[in-house]
CSV table of C-alpha atoms in Angstrom, one decimal:
chain,number,residue,atom,x,y,z
A,1,MET,CA,-0.2,22.7,-0.8
A,2,ASN,CA,-2.0,20.9,-3.7
A,3,THR,CA,-5.3,19.4,-2.4
A,4,GLY,CA,-5.9,17.0,-5.3
A,5,GLY,CA,-6.2,17.2,-9.1
A,6,LYS,CA,-3.2,18.0,-11.3
A,7,PHE,CA,0.4,18.8,-9.6
A,8,SER,CA,3.2,20.4,-11.5
A,9,ASP,CA,6.6,19.2,-10.8
A,10,ALA,CA,7.6,21.6,-8.3
A,11,GLU,CA,4.2,21.0,-6.5
A,12,LEU,CA,4.9,17.2,-6.5
A,13,MET,CA,8.4,17.9,-5.0
A,14,GLU,CA,7.1,20.1,-2.4
A,15,ALA,CA,4.2,17.5,-1.3
A,16,ILE,CA,6.6,14.7,-1.2
A,17,GLN,CA,9.5,16.8,0.6
A,18,LYS,CA,7.1,17.9,3.3
A,19,ASN,CA,5.1,14.9,3.6
A,20,GLU,CA,2.1,17.0,3.1
A,21,GLY,CA,-0.6,15.6,0.5
A,22,LYS,CA,2.3,12.9,-0.3
A,23,ASN,CA,-0.4,10.3,-1.1
A,24,ASP,CA,-2.3,12.5,-3.4
A,25,ALA,CA,0.9,13.2,-5.2
A,26,ILE,CA,1.8,9.4,-5.5
A,27,ARG,CA,-1.7,8.8,-6.8
A,28,PHE,CA,-1.2,11.6,-9.3
A,29,LEU,CA,2.0,10.0,-10.4
A,30,TYR,CA,0.2,6.7,-11.0
A,31,GLN,CA,-2.6,8.6,-12.9
A,32,GLU,CA,0.1,10.4,-15.1
A,33,TYR,CA,2.8,7.8,-15.8
A,34,PHE,CA,1.6,4.4,-15.1
A,35,ASP,CA,0.4,3.5,-18.5
A,36,SER,CA,3.3,4.9,-20.6
A,37,LEU,CA,6.2,3.6,-18.0
A,38,SER,CA,4.4,0.0,-17.8
A,39,SER,CA,4.6,-0.1,-21.8
A,40,LEU,CA,7.9,0.4,-21.5
A,41,ILE,CA,8.1,-2.9,-19.5
A,42,THR,CA,5.8,-4.7,-21.5
A,43,TYR,CA,7.5,-3.9,-24.7
A,44,ASN,CA,10.7,-5.4,-23.4
A,45,SER,CA,9.7,-8.7,-22.4
A,46,GLY,CA,7.9,-7.8,-19.0
A,47,SER,CA,4.5,-9.1,-18.1
A,48,THR,CA,1.6,-6.9,-16.8
A,49,GLU,CA,2.5,-7.9,-13.3
A,50,ASP,CA,6.2,-7.0,-13.9
A,51,ALA,CA,5.1,-3.5,-15.2
A,52,GLN,CA,3.0,-3.1,-11.7
A,53,ASP,CA,6.1,-4.5,-9.7
A,54,ILE,CA,8.7,-2.1,-11.3
A,55,PHE,CA,6.5,1.0,-11.5
A,56,GLN,CA,5.8,0.5,-7.6
A,57,GLU,CA,9.5,0.1,-7.0
A,58,VAL,CA,10.2,3.1,-9.0
A,59,ILE,CA,7.6,5.3,-7.2
A,60,VAL,CA,9.2,4.1,-3.9
A,61,SER,CA,12.7,4.8,-4.9
A,62,PHE,CA,11.6,8.2,-6.3
A,63,VAL,CA,10.0,9.2,-3.1
A,64,GLN,CA,13.0,8.5,-1.1
A,65,ILE,CA,15.3,10.2,-3.5
A,66,VAL,CA,13.0,13.3,-3.3
A,67,GLN,CA,12.9,13.2,0.5
A,68,ASP,CA,16.7,12.6,0.9
A,69,GLY,CA,17.2,15.7,-1.4
A,70,LYS,CA,19.0,13.8,-4.1
A,71,PHE,CA,16.7,14.8,-6.8
A,72,ARG,CA,18.1,18.2,-8.4
A,73,GLY,CA,15.6,18.7,-10.7
A,74,GLU,CA,18.1,18.7,-13.7
A,75,SER,CA,15.4,17.0,-15.9
A,76,SER,CA,11.7,16.9,-15.8
A,77,ILE,CA,10.1,14.3,-13.3
A,78,LYS,CA,8.7,12.4,-16.3
A,79,THR,CA,12.4,12.0,-17.6
A,80,PHE,CA,13.7,11.0,-14.1
A,81,LEU,CA,11.0,8.4,-13.7
A,82,TYR,CA,11.5,7.1,-17.3
A,83,ALA,CA,15.1,6.7,-16.6
A,84,LEU,CA,14.6,5.0,-13.2
A,85,ALA,CA,12.0,2.5,-14.6
A,86,ARG,CA,14.4,1.4,-17.4
A,87,ASN,CA,17.4,1.0,-15.3
A,88,THR,CA,15.3,-0.8,-12.7
A,89,TRP,CA,13.8,-3.1,-15.1
A,90,LEU,CA,17.2,-3.9,-17.0
A,91,ASN,CA,18.6,-4.8,-13.4
A,92,GLU,CA,15.4,-6.9,-12.6
A,93,LEU,CA,16.3,-8.9,-16.0
A,94,LYS,CA,19.9,-9.1,-15.3
A,95,ARG,CA,18.8,-10.4,-11.8
A,96,ARG,CA,16.6,-13.1,-13.4
A,97,GLY,CA,19.6,-13.9,-15.7
A,98,ARG,CA,17.6,-13.9,-18.7
A,99,MET,CA,19.2,-11.0,-20.7
A,100,THR,CA,18.0,-11.2,-24.4
A,101,GLN,CA,20.2,-10.2,-27.3
A,102,ARG,CA,17.3,-7.6,-27.7
A,103,ASN,CA,17.7,-6.2,-24.3
A,104,LYS,CA,21.3,-6.1,-24.5
A,105,LEU,CA,20.7,-3.7,-27.8
A,106,TYR,CA,18.2,-1.9,-25.7
A,107,GLU,CA,20.3,-1.2,-22.7
A,108,GLU,CA,23.0,0.4,-25.2
A,109,GLY,CA,20.7,3.5,-24.9
A,110,ARG,CA,20.4,3.6,-21.3
A,111,ASP,CA,20.8,6.9,-19.6
A,112,ARG,CA,24.2,6.9,-17.7
A,113,PHE,CA,23.5,10.2,-15.7
A,114,ALA,CA,19.9,10.3,-15.1
A,115,VAL,CA,20.3,7.7,-11.9
A,116,PRO,CA,22.9,8.0,-9.3
A,117,PRO,CA,25.4,5.2,-9.6
A,118,SER,CA,24.4,4.3,-5.8
A,119,GLU,CA,21.0,3.3,-7.2
A,120,ALA,CA,22.9,0.2,-8.8
A,121,PHE,CA,22.1,-3.4,-8.7
A,122,GLU,CA,23.7,-4.2,-5.4
A,123,ASN,CA,21.6,-1.6,-3.4
A,124,ARG,CA,18.6,-3.0,-5.0
A,125,GLU,CA,19.2,-6.2,-3.8
A,126,ILE,CA,19.9,-5.2,-0.5
A,127,ARG,CA,16.8,-3.2,-0.6
A,128,LYS,CA,15.1,-6.3,-1.3
A,129,GLN,CA,16.7,-8.3,1.5
A,130,LEU,CA,15.9,-5.5,3.8
A,131,LEU,CA,12.3,-5.7,2.8
A,132,ALA,CA,12.2,-9.5,3.3
A,133,ALA,CA,14.0,-9.3,6.8
A,134,VAL,CA,11.0,-7.0,7.9
A,135,GLY,CA,8.6,-9.5,6.5
A,136,ARG,CA,10.1,-12.2,8.6
A,137,LEU,CA,9.2,-10.3,11.8
A,138,GLY,CA,5.8,-11.0,13.7
A,139,GLU,CA,2.8,-9.1,12.8
A,140,SER,CA,3.0,-7.1,16.4
A,141,CYS,CA,6.7,-6.5,16.0
A,142,ARG,CA,6.2,-5.0,12.6
A,143,LYS,CA,3.2,-2.9,13.8
A,144,ILE,CA,5.0,-1.4,16.9
A,145,LEU,CA,8.1,-0.6,14.7
A,146,ALA,CA,6.1,1.1,11.6
A,147,LEU,CA,3.9,3.0,14.0
A,148,PHE,CA,6.8,4.4,16.0
A,149,TYR,CA,9.5,4.8,13.4
A,150,TYR,CA,7.4,5.4,9.9
A,151,GLU,CA,4.2,6.9,11.2
A,152,GLY,CA,6.2,8.8,14.3
A,153,GLN,CA,3.6,8.0,16.8
A,154,SER,CA,4.3,8.3,20.4
A,155,MET,CA,4.3,5.4,23.0
A,156,LYS,CA,1.2,6.5,24.3
A,157,GLU,CA,-0.6,6.5,20.9
A,158,ILE,CA,0.6,3.0,20.2
A,159,LEU,CA,-0.5,1.9,23.6
A,160,GLU,CA,-3.9,2.6,22.4
A,161,GLN,CA,-3.8,0.7,19.3
A,162,THR,CA,-2.3,-2.3,21.1
A,163,SER,CA,-3.1,-4.5,24.0
A,164,TYR,CA,0.0,-4.1,26.1
A,165,GLU,CA,-0.3,-3.2,29.8
A,166,ASN,CA,1.5,0.2,29.7
A,167,ASP,CA,4.0,2.1,27.5
A,168,GLN,CA,7.0,0.7,29.3
A,169,VAL,CA,6.1,-2.7,28.0
A,170,VAL,CA,5.7,-1.1,24.6
A,171,ARG,CA,8.9,0.5,24.8
A,172,ASN,CA,10.8,-2.8,25.8
A,173,LYS,CA,8.8,-4.5,23.2
A,174,LYS,CA,9.9,-2.0,20.5
A,175,TYR,CA,13.7,-2.4,21.4
A,176,LYS,CA,13.3,-6.3,21.2
A,177,CYS,CA,11.7,-6.2,17.9
A,178,LEU,CA,14.4,-3.9,16.8
A,179,LYS,CA,17.0,-6.1,18.0
A,180,GLN,CA,15.4,-8.9,16.1
A,181,LEU,CA,15.5,-7.0,13.0
A,182,ALA,CA,19.2,-6.0,13.3
A,183,ASP,CA,19.9,-9.5,13.9
A,184,LEU,CA,18.1,-10.9,11.0
A,185,ILE,CA,20.0,-8.2,8.8
A,186,ASN,CA,23.3,-9.2,10.3
A,187,ASN,CA,22.9,-12.9,9.5
A,188,ASP,CA,21.7,-12.2,6.0
A,189,LYS,CA,24.3,-13.7,3.5
A,190,ILE,CA,23.2,-11.9,0.6
A,191,ILE,CA,23.2,-8.4,2.5
A,192,ALA,CA,26.8,-9.3,3.4
A,193,GLU,CA,27.9,-10.3,0.1
A,194,ASN,CA,26.5,-7.3,-1.6
A,195,LEU,CA,28.1,-5.0,1.2
A,196,LYS,CA,31.3,-6.7,0.6
A,197,GLN,CA,31.1,-6.2,-3.2
A,198,ILE,CA,30.2,-2.3,-2.6
A,199,ASP,CA,33.2,-2.1,-0.3
A,200,HIS,CA,35.2,-3.7,-3.0
A,201,GLU,CA,34.0,-1.4,-5.8
A,202,GLN,CA,34.5,1.7,-3.7
A,203,GLY,CA,38.1,0.5,-3.0
A,204,PHE,CA,37.8,0.0,0.8
B,1,MET,CA,26.5,5.3,31.9
B,2,ASN,CA,25.2,2.1,30.7
B,3,LYS,CA,23.1,1.6,33.7
B,4,ASP,CA,20.8,4.3,32.1
B,5,PHE,CA,20.2,2.0,29.1
B,6,GLU,CA,18.7,-1.3,29.3
B,7,ASN,CA,20.9,-2.7,26.6
B,8,THR,CA,23.2,-1.6,23.6
B,9,THR,CA,20.2,-1.6,21.1
B,10,GLU,CA,18.5,1.4,23.2
B,11,LEU,CA,21.9,2.9,23.6
B,12,LEU,CA,22.9,2.8,19.9
B,13,GLU,CA,19.2,3.7,19.0
B,14,LYS,CA,19.3,6.8,21.2
B,15,TYR,CA,22.7,7.9,19.6
B,16,LEU,CA,21.4,7.4,16.2
B,17,GLN,CA,18.0,9.6,17.1
B,18,ALA,CA,20.7,12.2,18.8
B,19,GLU,CA,18.8,11.8,22.0
B,20,LEU,CA,21.9,11.3,24.2
B,21,SER,CA,23.4,14.1,26.1
B,22,PRO,CA,26.6,15.7,24.4
B,23,GLU,CA,29.0,13.6,27.0
B,24,GLU,CA,27.0,10.4,26.4
B,25,MET,CA,27.4,11.1,22.5
B,26,ARG,CA,31.3,11.5,23.1
B,27,HIS,CA,31.3,8.2,25.1
B,28,VAL,CA,29.6,6.4,22.5
B,29,GLU,CA,31.8,7.9,19.6
B,30,ASN,CA,34.8,6.7,21.6
B,31,ARG,CA,33.5,3.3,22.2
B,32,LEU,CA,32.6,2.9,18.5
B,33,ARG,CA,36.1,3.9,17.5
B,34,GLU,CA,37.9,1.1,19.8
B,35,ASP,CA,35.0,-1.6,19.4
B,36,SER,CA,34.6,-3.0,15.9
B,37,ARG,CA,31.8,-5.3,17.1
B,38,LEU,CA,29.8,-2.3,18.5
B,39,LEU,CA,30.3,-0.5,15.2
B,40,ASN,CA,28.9,-3.5,13.3
B,41,ASP,CA,25.8,-3.4,15.7
B,42,LEU,CA,25.6,0.2,14.8
B,43,ASN,CA,25.6,-0.3,11.1
B,44,ASN,CA,22.9,-3.1,11.3
B,45,LEU,CA,20.7,-1.1,13.5
B,46,LYS,CA,20.9,1.9,11.0
B,47,MET,CA,20.0,-0.8,8.3
B,48,ALA,CA,17.3,-2.0,10.4
B,49,LEU,CA,15.9,1.5,10.7
B,50,ASN,CA,16.0,2.2,7.1
B,51,ALA,CA,14.3,-1.1,6.4
B,52,ILE,CA,11.3,-0.1,8.6
B,53,LYS,CA,10.8,3.3,6.8
B,54,LEU,CA,11.3,1.6,3.4
B,55,ASP,CA,8.7,-1.1,4.4
B,56,GLY,CA,6.4,1.5,5.4
B,57,LEU,CA,6.6,3.6,2.3
B,58,LYS,CA,6.3,0.4,0.3
B,59,SER,CA,3.2,-0.6,2.0
B,60,GLU,CA,1.8,2.9,1.5
B,61,VAL,CA,2.7,2.9,-2.2
B,62,ALA,CA,1.3,-0.3,-2.5
B,63,GLU,CA,-2.1,0.4,-1.1
B,64,ILE,CA,-2.2,3.4,-3.8
B,65,SER,CA,-1.3,1.0,-6.6
B,66,GLU,CA,-3.9,-1.6,-5.6
B,67,ALA,CA,-6.5,1.0,-5.6
B,68,TYR,CA,-5.2,2.3,-9.1
B,69,MET,CA,-5.3,-1.1,-10.3
B,70,ALA,CA,-8.8,-1.7,-8.7
B,71,GLY,CA,-10.2,1.5,-10.4
B,72,ASN,CA,-8.6,0.6,-13.8
B,73,ARG,CA,-10.1,-2.8,-13.7
B,74,GLU,CA,-13.6,-1.4,-12.6
B,75,ASN,CA,-13.3,1.4,-15.6
B,76,LYS,CA,-12.8,-1.5,-17.9
B,77,ASN,CA,-15.6,-3.5,-16.5
B,78,ASN,CA,-17.7,-0.5,-16.6
B,79,GLN,CA,-17.1,0.3,-20.3
B,80,ASN,CA,-18.1,-3.4,-21.1
B,81,ARG,CA,-21.1,-2.7,-18.5
B,82,GLY,CA,-21.9,0.5,-20.3
B,83,LYS,CA,-22.3,-1.2,-23.7
B,84,ILE,CA,-24.5,-3.6,-22.3
B,85,ARG,CA,-26.3,-0.7,-20.6
B,86,SER,CA,-26.6,1.6,-23.2
B,87,ILE,CA,-28.4,-1.2,-25.2
B,88,GLY,CA,-30.6,-1.7,-22.1
B,89,TYR,CA,-31.0,1.7,-21.7
B,90,TYR,CA,-32.8,2.2,-25.3
B,91,ALA,CA,-34.7,-0.9,-24.5
B,92,LEU,CA,-35.6,0.4,-21.4
B,93,ARG,CA,-36.7,3.8,-23.1
B,94,VAL,CA,-38.9,1.9,-25.4
B,95,ALA,CA,-40.2,-0.1,-22.5
B,96,ALA,CA,-40.8,3.0,-20.7
B,97,LEU,CA,-42.7,4.7,-23.6
B,98,LEU,CA,-44.9,1.6,-23.6
B,99,LEU,CA,-45.3,1.8,-19.8
B,100,ILE,CA,-46.4,5.3,-20.0
B,101,VAL,CA,-49.1,4.2,-22.2
B,102,ALA,CA,-50.0,1.2,-19.7
B,103,GLY,CA,-49.1,3.0,-16.4
B,104,SER,CA,-45.8,4.3,-15.3
B,105,TYR,CA,-42.2,3.2,-15.3
B,106,LEU,CA,-41.7,3.9,-11.9
B,107,GLY,CA,-44.6,1.7,-10.9
B,108,ILE,CA,-43.2,-1.1,-12.7
B,109,LEU,CA,-39.9,-0.5,-11.1
B,110,TYR,CA,-41.2,-0.1,-7.9
B,111,ALA,CA,-43.1,-3.5,-8.3
B,112,THR,CA,-40.0,-5.0,-9.4
B,113,VAL,CA,-37.0,-3.7,-7.5
B,114,SER,CA,-35.4,-5.8,-5.0
B,115,PRO,CA,-32.3,-5.9,-2.7
B,116,GLU,CA,-31.3,-9.1,-4.1
B,117,LYS,CA,-31.5,-7.4,-7.8
B,118,ILE,CA,-29.4,-4.4,-7.0
B,119,PHE,CA,-26.9,-6.9,-5.0
B,120,ALA,CA,-26.6,-8.9,-8.0
B,121,GLU,CA,-26.3,-6.0,-10.5
B,122,ASN,CA,-23.6,-4.2,-8.6
B,123,TYR,CA,-21.5,-6.9,-7.0
B,124,PHE,CA,-18.4,-8.0,-8.5
B,125,PRO,CA,-15.8,-10.5,-6.5
B,126,TYR,CA,-12.9,-8.4,-5.3
B,127,GLU,CA,-9.4,-9.9,-6.5
B,128,LEU,CA,-6.0,-9.2,-5.0
B,129,PRO,CA,-3.5,-8.2,-7.3
B,130,ALA,CA,-1.2,-10.9,-8.7
B,131,SER,CA,1.7,-11.8,-6.3
B,132,ARG,CA,4.6,-9.8,-6.8
B,133,SER,CA,8.2,-10.9,-7.3
B,134,GLY,CA,10.0,-10.6,-3.9
B,135,SER,CA,6.9,-9.5,-2.1
B,136,GLN,CA,5.6,-11.4,1.1
B,137,THR,CA,2.2,-12.9,1.0
B,138,SER,CA,0.5,-13.9,4.2
B,139,ASP,CA,-1.4,-16.9,5.1
B,140,LEU,CA,-4.6,-15.0,5.1
B,141,GLU,CA,-3.9,-13.5,1.6
B,142,LYS,CA,-3.4,-17.1,0.2
B,143,PHE,CA,-6.4,-18.2,1.6
B,144,TYR,CA,-8.3,-15.5,0.1
B,145,THR,CA,-6.7,-16.0,-3.3
B,146,SER,CA,-7.6,-19.7,-3.2
B,147,SER,CA,-11.0,-18.8,-2.1
B,148,GLN,CA,-10.7,-20.7,1.3
B,149,TRP,CA,-13.3,-18.1,2.9
B,150,ASN,CA,-13.9,-20.1,6.2
B,151,GLN,CA,-9.9,-20.0,6.5
B,152,VAL,CA,-9.8,-16.0,6.2
B,153,LEU,CA,-12.5,-15.9,8.9
B,154,ALA,CA,-10.6,-18.2,11.2
B,155,LEU,CA,-8.0,-15.8,11.4
B,156,MET,CA,-10.1,-12.6,12.0
B,157,GLU,CA,-10.2,-12.8,15.8
B,158,PRO,CA,-9.1,-11.0,17.9
B,159,MET,CA,-10.3,-8.3,15.5
B,160,GLU,CA,-8.0,-5.6,17.2
B,161,ASP,CA,-5.0,-7.3,16.0
B,162,ARG,CA,-5.9,-7.3,12.5
B,163,THR,CA,-4.4,-4.8,9.8
B,164,GLN,CA,-6.9,-3.0,7.8
B,165,LYS,CA,-6.1,-5.1,4.8
B,166,GLU,CA,-6.9,-8.3,6.9
B,167,LEU,CA,-10.2,-6.7,7.9
B,168,PHE,CA,-11.1,-5.7,4.3
B,169,LEU,CA,-10.3,-9.4,3.2
B,170,GLY,CA,-12.3,-10.8,6.1
B,171,GLY,CA,-15.5,-8.8,5.5
B,172,LEU,CA,-15.2,-9.7,1.7
B,173,SER,CA,-14.9,-13.3,3.0
B,174,ALA,CA,-18.0,-13.1,5.3
B,175,MET,CA,-20.0,-11.8,2.4
B,176,ARG,CA,-19.0,-15.0,0.1
B,177,THR,CA,-20.3,-17.3,2.9
B,178,GLY,CA,-23.2,-15.4,3.7
B,179,LYS,CA,-22.2,-14.2,7.0
B,180,PHE,CA,-23.5,-10.6,6.1
B,181,GLN,CA,-23.8,-9.3,9.8
B,182,TYR,CA,-20.2,-10.5,10.5
B,183,ALA,CA,-19.2,-8.7,7.3
B,184,ILE,CA,-20.6,-5.4,8.6
B,185,LYS,CA,-18.8,-5.9,11.9
B,186,LEU,CA,-15.6,-6.1,9.9
B,187,PHE,CA,-16.2,-3.2,7.6
B,188,GLU,CA,-17.3,-0.9,10.3
B,189,LYS,CA,-14.2,-1.7,12.5
B,190,LEU,CA,-12.0,-1.0,9.6
B,191,LEU,CA,-13.8,2.4,8.9
B,192,GLU,CA,-13.6,3.1,12.5
B,193,ASN,CA,-9.8,2.5,12.7
B,194,ASN,CA,-9.5,4.9,9.6
B,195,LYS,CA,-11.4,7.6,11.4
B,196,ALA,CA,-9.5,7.1,14.5
B,197,ASN,CA,-6.0,7.2,12.6
B,198,GLN,CA,-7.1,9.7,10.1
B,199,GLU,CA,-6.3,7.5,7.3
B,200,GLN,CA,-8.1,6.0,4.1
B,201,THR,CA,-6.7,2.5,4.1
B,202,TYR,CA,-8.9,0.4,2.0
B,203,GLN,CA,-11.6,3.0,2.6
B,204,ASP,CA,-13.0,3.2,-1.1
B,205,GLY,CA,-13.5,-0.7,-1.2
B,206,THR,CA,-15.0,-1.1,2.2
B,207,GLU,CA,-17.5,1.8,1.7
B,208,PHE,CA,-18.6,0.0,-1.7
B,209,TYR,CA,-18.9,-3.5,-0.3
B,210,LEU,CA,-20.3,-2.3,3.0
B,211,ALA,CA,-23.2,-0.5,1.3
B,212,LEU,CA,-23.8,-3.8,-0.7
B,213,THR,CA,-24.0,-5.7,2.4
B,214,TYR,CA,-26.4,-3.2,3.8
B,215,ILE,CA,-28.7,-3.7,0.9
B,216,LYS,CA,-28.5,-7.4,1.3
B,217,LEU,CA,-29.6,-7.2,4.6
B,218,GLY,CA,-32.5,-4.5,4.1
B,219,ASP,CA,-30.9,-1.6,5.7
B,220,TYR,CA,-31.3,0.9,3.1
B,221,ASP,CA,-31.1,3.8,5.5
B,222,LYS,CA,-27.4,3.1,5.8
B,223,ALA,CA,-26.5,2.0,2.3
B,224,ARG,CA,-27.8,5.1,0.5
B,225,PRO,CA,-25.6,7.8,2.2
B,226,LEU,CA,-22.6,5.4,1.2
B,227,PHE,CA,-23.7,5.1,-2.5
B,228,GLN,CA,-24.6,8.7,-2.3
B,229,SER,CA,-21.1,10.0,-1.6
B,230,ILE,CA,-19.4,7.3,-4.0
B,231,SER,CA,-21.7,8.6,-6.8
B,232,LYS,CA,-20.7,12.4,-5.9
B,233,ASP,CA,-16.9,11.7,-5.5
B,234,SER,CA,-15.4,11.3,-9.1
B,235,ARG,CA,-12.0,10.3,-7.6
B,236,HIS,CA,-13.6,7.5,-5.5
B,237,ALA,CA,-12.1,4.1,-6.7
B,238,TYR,CA,-15.8,2.7,-7.0
B,239,HIS,CA,-17.2,5.8,-8.4
B,240,ASN,CA,-18.2,4.4,-11.8
B,241,GLN,CA,-19.8,1.5,-10.2
B,242,VAL,CA,-22.5,3.4,-8.5
B,243,HIS,CA,-25.3,4.8,-10.8
B,244,ALA,CA,-28.2,7.4,-10.2
B,245,ILE,CA,-30.6,4.7,-11.0
B,246,ASP,CA,-29.1,2.9,-8.0
B,247,LEU,CA,-30.0,5.7,-5.7
B,248,LEU,CA,-33.6,5.8,-6.9
B,249,LYS,CA,-34.1,2.1,-6.6
B,250,LEU,CA,-32.9,2.3,-2.9
B,251,LYS,CA,-35.4,5.3,-2.6
B,252,LEU,CA,-38.2,2.7,-4.0
B,253,LEU,CA,-37.1,0.0,-1.6
B,254,ASN,CA,-37.4,2.2,1.4
B,255,TRP,CA,-40.9,3.1,0.3
B,256,LYS,CA,-41.7,-0.4,-0.1
B,257,LYS,CA,-40.7,-1.3,3.5
């Protein structure tokens, strides 16, 4: 395990996959690639804030792709991140509906094979809506769900960090919050439209 | 079998987490084949679980991003400060030479150093990164961004329910309103949480601003170890903000007590 400093591509992958030193690996990605990838955005109609947003989104996607075992290492991490950033930024421009002629020309050179088709515009929209749904939960719900499902803490550990009476109360609250989130997702029109679109494209 | 589960959500969650017996798994699968509403519930639950994981990861990356951006801004500030300091450094050297003749530079420094001066030289206001497209901004963050410090502080209690980010912004707001004892309470609570959870959330910023708060209140014994560790750790986000001269000044202040 790399305990800081420089990472090779293989060490980065290992740190992210095994969730050991993952945050050090992410810090390294910022140090190594933020400047070059942010200029990709700012040279193509993006602001500094856009560059920060897109890079953050790219890192989140990259970590998930690696953890899902979908990054096969056919290109270097640098090349992969570059392609991911370029496609994410183009999708964002499309979303904003202000695709300029310059960007269209730029799009002609976009990589077709570096990013899986599943990482397309619709999925990105769904991800945004999913995050928005989590954001609509109350702080206590968000905390319990994150501690249990993201950080993998036990009911007892969660109980120590909250003011609930006992772990059964925490457990009930967790299910109530999970149900609330599932309902928010179920009632989200944008998610429903995008799911229909994906079904349609896949011929279901 | 449903009597074993309080509701459908619990049953489906246990199904997704593979926490049911083989018989129960088969039973759920049969029901899913027959009941399209249950299948829809299952798909929504899957998305909910994915959303929680995505939100957790995004928050982690956002914290690293904020620390990286803050470090970048400080480096730029420091470069500018370095230019001013380099002029100051040579001026000081000339002054020191003159002072050697008259007495000693240290003596002058001893006479002139004050907590207010160290605070003013090192303090710079923390700015939240610009609001991101699609991201949620809490009321507390909005109050902080619009300099409504008392409104931020009004949301601080109970302290146990505050996130690390909220404690950090609360501590900074307390500093802005001169409530330094309260700032210490909030910062120390944040560090205590990090220690308990073995996390580093807002650790660097808190160490820096807590040290400044201690200085402001004349508690140099507590400020010095924090400044020392920031100065020694080249990866600390506020590393470039703390200099050897600051450590010397803290020592002098202790002697003056």
